[in-house]
Amino acid sequence: MRLSAENLGLERGGRRLFAGLSFTASAGEALVVTGPNGAGKSSLLRAIAGFLPLGEGRVTFEGGELEECVHYLGHADALKSALTARENLDFWAALLGGTPGLVAPALARLGLPHVADFPVRALSAGQKRRVALARLLVAPRPLWLLDEPTTALDVGAQALFGDVMRAHLAQGGVILAATHAPLGLERAREIRLEGARQIAFGDMA
Amino acid sequence: MRALTALYAREWRTARRIGGGASVGAVFFLILVAMMPFALGPDLRLLAKLGPAILWIAALLSTLLGLDRLFQADAEDGSLDLICHASAPLEAIVLVKCAAHWTTSILPLVVAAPLFGLMLAMDGPALGLTTLTLLAGTPALTMIGAIGAALTASLRRGGLLMAVLVLPLAIPVLIFGVAAASAASGGLVPFATPFAVLTGLTLFTLAAAPFACAAAIRGVRE
């Protein structure tokens, strides 16, 4: 399994965000996209997910149909506030091709069993985020595209999610995450979007 | 298939818990019908003659109510993006969402139509035929409305724009629906002809609209 991007370029509203961006990620690898606000981190993830048309370049994914192998976690939690956390996850498990048996372990993994049967509108922002993160576990998919995954999470939950990501990588998954905060992934490579066309590569310490 | 039943269950639960959809649509329908005698006067023969048309116009306007949220709610909370990554095709997902909307919000209107028709002095056969035409024709209104809803999903105030887009497209359904419903109360044509066209329109929109909706959702997202 391998995700590769060649010469990606993207424009939003007539403004060029980046051009000539190439990278590859194989099984077990994590890439972290960093850069100032407005550099195009979210747009890059949305373009790879297929939600935005790519201006230039192409994304190839070896290992299956990209749409059915990818988890996208955006700024919005994609939860129905009238339904309970468990109902939301049951729905996503069925829609994304997971199994119902994974919902309870996913809730437990993210420390949510006690709020599983409350309507999502009664949960705090951090708890909603945890439910959204649990979605990654209810339907096993190899490629995770994470846009600011740790927003609103407390320190404990950030560490917990670090473990979840490391377990996913150990199972041969691929993570592409846009973030400002360190995610606790030791061997992640960095794609730094500098705004005006400059792209740097480096290793995350 | 499991994905689609789960989607139907989610739409059903959301509609039941948030409320508004079924009950507000039915109350709006009731208000529209109840206002007609005030506007037209207490001439029972005139009301009975116009009854099918009044019920159809009221059903058309009530159908539009709430339809603008069909995709907008999912676009706002981020679900619409993820639905595009589902293991089921987007066209089938659109069809299931429309079916759930029809059963939760429109079917109550159809059930209430004969009751409200009594207020327009309509007789038994006219009530029956009007209800039957509404049952056959409202799925077409829902599917046409869904195209407008998909096009305006990402707009904050898309409701009115949706109505402006959709109402002209609903004219053929209205023409044949009212023509078939009026057959019992001395219409110009026998019942079967316009009813067959109406059913045909419904089948055509059921087949074609999911593709139009899916294309609109893929095309307009940011």
Short mmCIF file of C-alpha atoms in Angstrom, two decimals:
data_model
loop_
_atom_site.label_atom_id
_atom_site.label_comp_id
_atom_site.label_asym_id
_atom_site.label_seq_id
_atom_site.Cartn_x
_atom_site.Cartn_y
_atom_site.Cartn_z
CA MET A 1 0.00 0.00 0.00
CA ARG A 2 1.37 3.36 -0.97
CA LEU A 3 0.13 6.90 -1.36
CA SER A 4 2.03 9.05 -3.81
CA ALA A 5 1.53 12.61 -4.92
CA GLU A 6 3.28 14.12 -7.90
CA ASN A 7 3.62 17.81 -8.58
CA LEU A 8 0.49 18.85 -6.76
CA GLY A 9 -0.63 22.42 -7.21
CA LEU A 10 -3.71 24.08 -5.81
CA GLU A 11 -5.45 27.42 -6.15
CA ARG A 12 -8.28 28.73 -4.01
CA GLY A 13 -10.16 31.83 -5.09
CA GLY A 14 -7.45 32.84 -7.55
CA ARG A 15 -4.70 32.58 -4.92
CA ARG A 16 -2.01 29.99 -5.45
CA LEU A 17 -1.52 27.97 -2.28
CA PHE A 18 1.31 25.70 -3.36
CA ALA A 19 2.77 24.12 -6.47
CA GLY A 20 5.18 21.35 -7.31
CA LEU A 21 4.44 19.37 -4.16
CA SER A 22 5.48 15.70 -4.37
CA PHE A 23 5.64 13.09 -1.64
CA THR A 24 5.09 9.42 -1.03
CA ALA A 25 4.02 7.48 2.02
CA SER A 26 4.18 3.70 2.33
CA ALA A 27 2.60 1.37 4.84
CA GLY A 28 3.48 2.31 8.41
CA GLU A 29 4.54 5.85 7.57
CA ALA A 30 3.19 9.13 8.88
CA LEU A 31 3.46 12.50 7.18
CA VAL A 32 2.75 15.69 9.08
CA VAL A 33 1.73 18.78 7.14
CA THR A 34 2.69 21.99 8.90
CA GLY A 35 2.69 25.65 8.02
CA PRO A 36 1.14 28.98 8.96
CA ASN A 37 -2.60 29.66 8.79
CA GLY A 38 -3.74 29.89 5.21
CA ALA A 39 -0.80 27.94 3.81
CA GLY A 40 -3.13 25.34 2.35
CA LYS A 41 -2.87 22.44 4.80
CA SER A 42 -6.59 21.75 4.94
CA SER A 43 -6.99 22.28 1.21
CA LEU A 44 -4.22 19.75 0.54
CA LEU A 45 -5.98 17.13 2.67
CA ARG A 46 -9.36 17.89 1.10
CA ALA A 47 -7.86 17.63 -2.38
CA ILE A 48 -6.32 14.24 -1.59
CA ALA A 49 -9.64 13.09 -0.10
CA GLY A 50 -11.27 14.04 -3.41
CA PHE A 51 -13.40 16.91 -2.10
CA LEU A 52 -11.53 19.61 -4.01
CA PRO A 53 -10.39 19.41 -7.61
CA LEU A 54 -6.60 19.36 -7.91
CA GLY A 55 -5.28 22.19 -10.01
CA GLU A 56 -2.21 20.30 -11.14
CA GLY A 57 -0.54 17.00 -10.51
CA ARG A 58 -2.04 13.73 -9.46
CA VAL A 59 -2.52 11.51 -6.44
CA THR A 60 -2.20 7.77 -6.79
CA PHE A 61 -3.06 5.20 -4.20
CA GLU A 62 -1.90 1.61 -4.53
CA GLY A 63 -3.89 -0.84 -2.49
CA GLY A 64 -7.49 -0.28 -3.51
CA GLU A 65 -10.07 2.30 -4.44
CA LEU A 66 -8.96 5.48 -2.61
CA GLU A 67 -12.53 6.47 -1.70
CA GLU A 68 -13.11 3.20 0.10
CA CYS A 69 -9.70 3.08 1.82
CA VAL A 70 -9.62 6.55 3.32
CA HIS A 71 -10.80 8.08 6.58
CA TYR A 72 -11.11 11.85 6.46
CA LEU A 73 -11.35 13.74 9.73
CA GLY A 74 -12.05 17.41 9.12
CA HIS A 75 -12.75 20.44 11.30
CA ALA A 76 -16.40 19.40 11.58
CA ASP A 77 -17.08 16.32 13.67
CA ALA A 78 -19.75 14.91 11.30
CA LEU A 79 -21.99 13.92 14.19
CA LYS A 80 -25.77 14.30 14.37
CA SER A 81 -26.45 16.19 17.59
CA ALA A 82 -29.86 14.57 18.15
CA LEU A 83 -28.43 11.05 18.10
CA THR A 84 -26.35 9.42 20.83
CA ALA A 85 -22.62 8.83 20.42
CA ARG A 86 -23.27 5.12 19.98
CA GLU A 87 -25.95 5.68 17.31
CA ASN A 88 -23.64 8.01 15.41
CA LEU A 89 -20.82 5.47 15.46
CA ASP A 90 -23.16 2.58 14.54
CA PHE A 91 -24.21 4.60 11.51
CA TRP A 92 -20.68 5.39 10.40
CA ALA A 93 -19.58 1.80 10.98
CA ALA A 94 -22.33 0.60 8.63
CA LEU A 95 -21.84 3.35 6.05
CA LEU A 96 -18.05 3.13 5.89
CA GLY A 97 -18.03 -0.65 5.74
CA GLY A 98 -17.02 -1.48 9.30
CA THR A 99 -18.54 -3.99 11.68
CA PRO A 100 -21.01 -3.21 14.50
CA GLY A 101 -18.85 -5.18 16.93
CA LEU A 102 -16.13 -2.53 16.73
CA VAL A 103 -18.24 0.29 18.14
CA ALA A 104 -18.09 -0.65 21.82
CA PRO A 105 -14.30 -1.25 21.81
CA ALA A 106 -13.76 2.06 19.97
CA LEU A 107 -15.81 3.94 22.57
CA ALA A 108 -13.84 2.23 25.34
CA ARG A 109 -10.52 2.97 23.66
CA LEU A 110 -11.25 6.70 23.61
CA GLY A 111 -12.61 6.73 27.15
CA LEU A 112 -16.24 7.35 26.26
CA PRO A 113 -18.31 4.41 27.55
CA HIS A 114 -20.02 6.53 30.22
CA VAL A 115 -21.34 9.05 27.69
CA ALA A 116 -22.09 6.60 24.87
CA ASP A 117 -25.85 6.84 25.33
CA PHE A 118 -26.13 10.59 25.72
CA PRO A 119 -27.21 12.72 22.77
CA VAL A 120 -24.15 14.26 21.16
CA ARG A 121 -25.54 17.76 21.72
CA ALA A 122 -25.08 17.21 25.47
CA LEU A 123 -21.36 16.44 25.09
CA SER A 124 -18.50 18.91 25.40
CA ALA A 125 -16.39 19.92 22.40
CA GLY A 126 -13.59 17.62 23.50
CA GLN A 127 -15.96 14.69 23.99
CA LYS A 128 -17.46 15.27 20.53
CA ARG A 129 -13.95 15.24 19.12
CA ARG A 130 -13.29 11.93 20.86
CA VAL A 131 -16.44 10.47 19.29
CA ALA A 132 -15.27 11.72 15.89
CA LEU A 133 -11.87 10.09 16.49
CA ALA A 134 -13.60 6.84 17.49
CA ARG A 135 -15.03 6.81 13.96
CA LEU A 136 -11.52 6.02 12.71
CA LEU A 137 -11.66 2.76 14.65
CA VAL A 138 -15.19 1.52 13.86
CA ALA A 139 -14.40 0.97 10.18
CA PRO A 140 -10.85 -0.23 9.56
CA ARG A 141 -9.43 1.75 6.65
CA PRO A 142 -5.70 2.03 5.94
CA LEU A 143 -5.30 5.71 4.99
CA TRP A 144 -6.09 8.38 7.59
CA LEU A 145 -6.31 12.02 6.51
CA LEU A 146 -6.47 14.04 9.73
CA ASP A 147 -7.05 17.78 9.80
CA GLU A 148 -6.10 19.16 13.23
CA PRO A 149 -7.13 15.90 14.92
CA THR A 150 -6.32 17.00 18.47
CA THR A 151 -8.37 20.22 18.50
CA ALA A 152 -10.26 20.58 21.79
CA LEU A 153 -8.68 17.44 23.27
CA ASP A 154 -7.25 17.53 26.79
CA VAL A 155 -3.69 16.39 27.46
CA GLY A 156 -4.75 12.88 28.42
CA ALA A 157 -6.82 12.43 25.28
CA GLN A 158 -3.96 13.75 23.12
CA ALA A 159 -1.67 11.09 24.56
CA LEU A 160 -4.40 8.50 24.09
CA PHE A 161 -4.83 9.46 20.46
CA GLY A 162 -1.05 9.30 20.01
CA ASP A 163 -1.27 5.65 21.05
CA VAL A 164 -4.16 5.07 18.63
CA MET A 165 -2.13 6.55 15.76
CA ARG A 166 0.97 4.53 16.63
CA ALA A 167 -1.12 1.34 16.73
CA HIS A 168 -2.55 2.20 13.30
CA LEU A 169 0.95 2.72 11.88
CA ALA A 170 2.16 -0.53 13.46
CA GLN A 171 -0.64 -2.34 11.63
CA GLY A 172 0.64 -0.96 8.33
CA GLY A 173 -1.59 2.10 8.05
CA VAL A 174 -0.67 5.47 6.58
CA ILE A 175 -1.37 8.80 8.30
CA LEU A 176 -1.32 12.22 6.70
CA ALA A 177 -2.06 14.84 9.33
CA ALA A 178 -2.23 18.62 9.21
CA THR A 179 -1.41 20.10 12.56
CA HIS A 180 0.04 22.92 14.59
CA ALA A 181 0.50 20.90 17.75
CA PRO A 182 2.98 18.03 18.01
CA LEU A 183 1.15 14.73 17.62
CA GLY A 184 3.67 12.52 19.41
CA LEU A 185 4.66 10.55 16.33
CA GLU A 186 8.40 10.00 16.59
CA ARG A 187 9.27 9.02 13.06
CA ALA A 188 6.85 11.23 11.15
CA ARG A 189 8.21 13.14 8.19
CA GLU A 190 7.23 16.75 7.80
CA ILE A 191 5.81 18.56 4.78
CA ARG A 192 6.11 22.25 5.51
CA LEU A 193 3.91 24.56 3.46
CA GLU A 194 5.38 28.04 3.69
CA GLY A 195 2.64 29.94 2.00
CA ALA A 196 4.19 31.56 -1.04
CA ARG A 197 5.16 28.47 -3.05
CA GLN A 198 8.07 27.34 -0.94
CA ILE A 199 7.89 23.80 0.26
CA ALA A 200 10.39 22.29 2.61
CA PHE A 201 10.82 18.74 3.75
CA GLY A 202 12.24 17.67 7.05
CA ASP A 203 12.05 15.18 9.86
CA MET A 204 9.86 15.74 12.85
CA ALA A 205 11.92 15.64 15.98
CA MET B 1 -27.25 -2.81 1.72
CA ARG B 2 -26.36 -2.54 5.42
CA ALA B 3 -25.04 0.94 4.74
CA LEU B 4 -28.36 2.00 3.22
CA THR B 5 -30.55 0.57 5.99
CA ALA B 6 -28.30 2.27 8.55
CA LEU B 7 -28.69 5.55 6.64
CA TYR B 8 -32.48 5.18 6.58
CA ALA B 9 -32.53 4.45 10.33
CA ARG B 10 -30.36 7.49 11.02
CA GLU B 11 -32.51 9.82 8.91
CA TRP B 12 -35.67 8.45 10.53
CA ARG B 13 -34.31 8.89 14.07
CA THR B 14 -32.97 12.37 13.37
CA ALA B 15 -36.30 13.47 11.91
CA ARG B 16 -38.27 11.99 14.83
CA ARG B 17 -36.05 13.53 17.50
CA ILE B 18 -35.50 16.95 16.03
CA GLY B 19 -39.20 17.10 15.19
CA GLY B 20 -40.47 19.89 13.07
CA GLY B 21 -40.42 17.98 9.82
CA ALA B 22 -43.64 15.98 9.90
CA SER B 23 -45.67 17.99 12.36
CA VAL B 24 -44.77 21.47 11.07
CA GLY B 25 -45.38 20.38 7.48
CA ALA B 26 -48.81 19.02 8.37
CA VAL B 27 -49.73 22.14 10.34
CA PHE B 28 -48.57 24.35 7.45
CA PHE B 29 -50.70 22.24 5.11
CA LEU B 30 -53.69 22.64 7.44
CA ILE B 31 -53.23 26.41 7.63
CA LEU B 32 -53.01 26.79 3.85
CA VAL B 33 -56.18 24.73 3.35
CA ALA B 34 -58.02 26.50 6.16
CA MET B 35 -57.22 29.92 4.69
CA MET B 36 -58.75 29.15 1.30
CA PRO B 37 -62.43 29.48 2.33
CA PHE B 38 -61.61 32.87 3.84
CA ALA B 39 -60.17 34.02 0.53
CA LEU B 40 -62.73 32.39 -1.78
CA GLY B 41 -65.86 32.92 0.25
CA PRO B 42 -68.36 30.41 1.65
CA ASP B 43 -69.62 29.10 -1.72
CA LEU B 44 -69.54 25.33 -1.07
CA ARG B 45 -69.92 24.38 -4.75
CA LEU B 46 -66.98 26.57 -5.73
CA LEU B 47 -64.84 25.19 -2.88
CA ALA B 48 -65.67 21.60 -3.82
CA LYS B 49 -64.76 22.30 -7.44
CA LEU B 50 -61.45 23.94 -6.51
CA GLY B 51 -60.74 21.42 -3.71
CA PRO B 52 -58.32 19.12 -5.58
CA ALA B 53 -56.34 22.10 -6.90
CA ILE B 54 -56.17 23.68 -3.44
CA LEU B 55 -54.98 20.45 -1.85
CA TRP B 56 -52.34 19.99 -4.54
CA ILE B 57 -50.99 23.55 -4.26
CA ALA B 58 -50.91 23.25 -0.47
CA ALA B 59 -49.14 19.89 -0.70
CA LEU B 60 -46.61 21.32 -3.16
CA LEU B 61 -45.75 24.23 -0.87
CA SER B 62 -45.64 22.02 2.23
CA THR B 63 -43.34 19.59 0.42
CA LEU B 64 -40.82 22.37 -0.12
CA LEU B 65 -40.85 23.12 3.59
CA GLY B 66 -37.97 21.29 5.17
CA LEU B 67 -36.63 19.95 1.90
CA ASP B 68 -33.91 22.63 1.84
CA ARG B 69 -32.35 20.97 4.91
CA LEU B 70 -32.13 17.59 3.16
CA PHE B 71 -28.44 17.97 2.27
CA GLN B 72 -27.68 21.31 3.94
CA ALA B 73 -27.74 19.83 7.46
CA ASP B 74 -25.23 17.17 6.41
CA ALA B 75 -23.08 19.76 4.62
CA GLU B 76 -22.93 21.90 7.77
CA ASP B 77 -21.90 19.17 10.18
CA GLY B 78 -19.38 17.64 7.77
CA SER B 79 -21.31 14.40 7.17
CA LEU B 80 -21.84 15.07 3.48
CA ASP B 81 -18.10 14.82 2.75
CA LEU B 82 -17.83 11.49 4.53
CA ILE B 83 -20.96 10.15 2.86
CA CYS B 84 -19.03 10.49 -0.41
CA HIS B 85 -16.51 7.99 1.03
CA ALA B 86 -19.21 5.43 1.84
CA SER B 87 -19.13 1.87 0.66
CA ALA B 88 -22.44 2.50 -1.16
CA PRO B 89 -22.79 4.64 -4.32
CA LEU B 90 -23.80 8.27 -3.76
CA GLU B 91 -26.82 7.87 -6.07
CA ALA B 92 -28.25 5.12 -3.85
CA ILE B 93 -27.54 7.21 -0.77
CA VAL B 94 -29.44 10.15 -2.26
CA LEU B 95 -32.40 7.90 -3.06
CA VAL B 96 -32.49 6.54 0.51
CA LYS B 97 -32.30 10.05 1.98
CA CYS B 98 -35.21 11.12 -0.23
CA ALA B 99 -37.20 8.01 0.74
CA ALA B 100 -36.62 8.77 4.42
CA HIS B 101 -37.65 12.40 3.92
CA TRP B 102 -40.81 11.33 2.06
CA THR B 103 -41.89 8.85 4.72
CA THR B 104 -41.20 11.18 7.66
CA SER B 105 -42.38 14.51 6.24
CA ILE B 106 -44.60 13.98 3.18
CA LEU B 107 -46.52 10.78 3.93
CA PRO B 108 -48.24 12.43 6.96
CA LEU B 109 -49.50 15.16 4.59
CA VAL B 110 -50.95 12.57 2.22
CA VAL B 111 -52.63 10.79 5.12
CA ALA B 112 -54.06 14.08 6.41
CA ALA B 113 -55.25 15.24 2.97
CA PRO B 114 -58.71 13.56 3.01
CA LEU B 115 -59.36 15.02 6.46
CA PHE B 116 -58.44 18.53 5.36
CA GLY B 117 -60.37 18.05 2.11
CA LEU B 118 -63.56 17.78 4.19
CA MET B 119 -63.09 21.45 5.07
CA LEU B 120 -63.35 22.23 1.37
CA ALA B 121 -66.72 20.43 1.06
CA MET B 122 -65.25 17.73 -1.16
CA ASP B 123 -67.24 14.50 -1.50
CA GLY B 124 -66.01 10.94 -1.00
CA PRO B 125 -64.81 10.08 -4.52
CA ALA B 126 -63.03 13.42 -4.93
CA LEU B 127 -61.27 12.96 -1.58
CA GLY B 128 -60.21 9.45 -2.53
CA LEU B 129 -58.86 10.37 -5.95
CA THR B 130 -57.05 13.45 -4.66
CA THR B 131 -55.36 11.40 -1.94
CA LEU B 132 -54.42 8.74 -4.47
CA THR B 133 -52.90 11.32 -6.84
CA LEU B 134 -51.00 12.90 -3.95
CA LEU B 135 -49.67 9.48 -2.99
CA ALA B 136 -48.51 8.90 -6.56
CA GLY B 137 -47.28 12.43 -7.24
CA THR B 138 -45.52 13.63 -4.08
CA PRO B 139 -42.48 11.33 -4.59
CA ALA B 140 -41.87 13.22 -7.84
CA LEU B 141 -42.08 16.54 -5.97
CA THR B 142 -39.61 15.23 -3.38
CA MET B 143 -37.15 14.04 -6.02
CA ILE B 144 -37.35 17.30 -8.00
CA GLY B 145 -36.94 19.24 -4.77
CA ALA B 146 -33.93 17.13 -3.86
CA ILE B 147 -32.11 18.38 -6.97
CA GLY B 148 -32.64 21.95 -5.79
CA ALA B 149 -31.59 20.95 -2.28
CA ALA B 150 -28.38 19.36 -3.58
CA LEU B 151 -27.53 22.45 -5.63
CA THR B 152 -28.04 24.78 -2.66
CA ALA B 153 -26.54 22.47 -0.01
CA SER B 154 -23.52 24.66 0.64
CA LEU B 155 -25.42 27.96 0.71
CA ARG B 156 -26.28 29.40 4.10
CA ARG B 157 -29.60 30.88 2.96
CA GLY B 158 -30.42 28.44 0.19
CA GLY B 159 -34.03 27.81 1.13
CA LEU B 160 -35.68 30.48 -0.98
CA LEU B 161 -33.31 29.94 -3.89
CA MET B 162 -34.21 26.25 -3.76
CA ALA B 163 -37.93 27.07 -4.00
CA VAL B 164 -37.31 29.38 -6.96
CA LEU B 165 -35.30 26.66 -8.71
CA VAL B 166 -37.72 23.87 -7.99
CA LEU B 167 -41.21 25.31 -8.37
CA PRO B 168 -41.08 25.75 -12.19
CA LEU B 169 -39.90 22.14 -12.55
CA ALA B 170 -42.84 20.96 -10.46
CA ILE B 171 -45.41 22.40 -12.92
CA PRO B 172 -45.87 19.19 -14.99
CA VAL B 173 -46.50 17.19 -11.81
CA LEU B 174 -49.03 19.79 -10.68
CA ILE B 175 -50.85 19.80 -14.05
CA PHE B 176 -51.30 16.05 -14.26
CA GLY B 177 -51.92 15.63 -10.54
CA VAL B 178 -54.75 18.16 -10.48
CA ALA B 179 -56.16 16.87 -13.80
CA ALA B 180 -56.38 13.34 -12.41
CA ALA B 181 -57.74 14.50 -9.05
CA SER B 182 -60.44 16.64 -10.71
CA ALA B 183 -61.76 13.73 -12.73
CA ALA B 184 -64.14 12.72 -9.95
CA SER B 185 -65.66 16.19 -9.64
CA GLY B 186 -66.35 16.67 -13.33
CA GLY B 187 -62.91 17.25 -14.77
CA LEU B 188 -62.14 17.64 -18.47
CA VAL B 189 -60.45 14.26 -18.96
CA PRO B 190 -61.03 10.76 -17.59
CA PHE B 191 -58.96 9.76 -14.56
CA ALA B 192 -56.69 7.15 -16.11
CA THR B 193 -54.89 9.31 -18.69
CA PRO B 194 -53.43 12.04 -16.46
CA PHE B 195 -52.88 9.53 -13.66
CA ALA B 196 -50.73 7.37 -15.95
CA VAL B 197 -48.66 10.42 -16.91
CA LEU B 198 -48.35 11.40 -13.24
CA THR B 199 -47.11 7.94 -12.30
CA GLY B 200 -44.73 8.08 -15.24
CA LEU B 201 -43.34 11.41 -14.02
CA THR B 202 -42.77 9.91 -10.57
CA LEU B 203 -40.99 6.87 -11.98
CA PHE B 204 -38.88 9.07 -14.25
CA THR B 205 -37.80 11.37 -11.41
CA LEU B 206 -37.09 8.36 -9.16
CA ALA B 207 -34.75 7.03 -11.83
CA ALA B 208 -33.13 10.28 -12.97
CA ALA B 209 -33.04 12.63 -9.98
CA PRO B 210 -30.55 10.58 -7.87
CA PHE B 211 -27.98 10.99 -10.63
CA ALA B 212 -28.65 14.72 -10.90
CA CYS B 213 -28.43 15.10 -7.12
CA ALA B 214 -25.19 13.12 -6.88
CA ALA B 215 -23.65 15.16 -9.70
CA ALA B 216 -24.73 18.38 -7.97
CA ILE B 217 -23.26 17.26 -4.62
CA ARG B 218 -19.96 16.31 -6.25
CA GLY B 219 -19.91 19.49 -8.30
CA VAL B 220 -20.73 22.23 -5.83
CA ARG B 221 -18.72 21.25 -2.77
CA GLU B 222 -15.93 23.41 -1.56
#
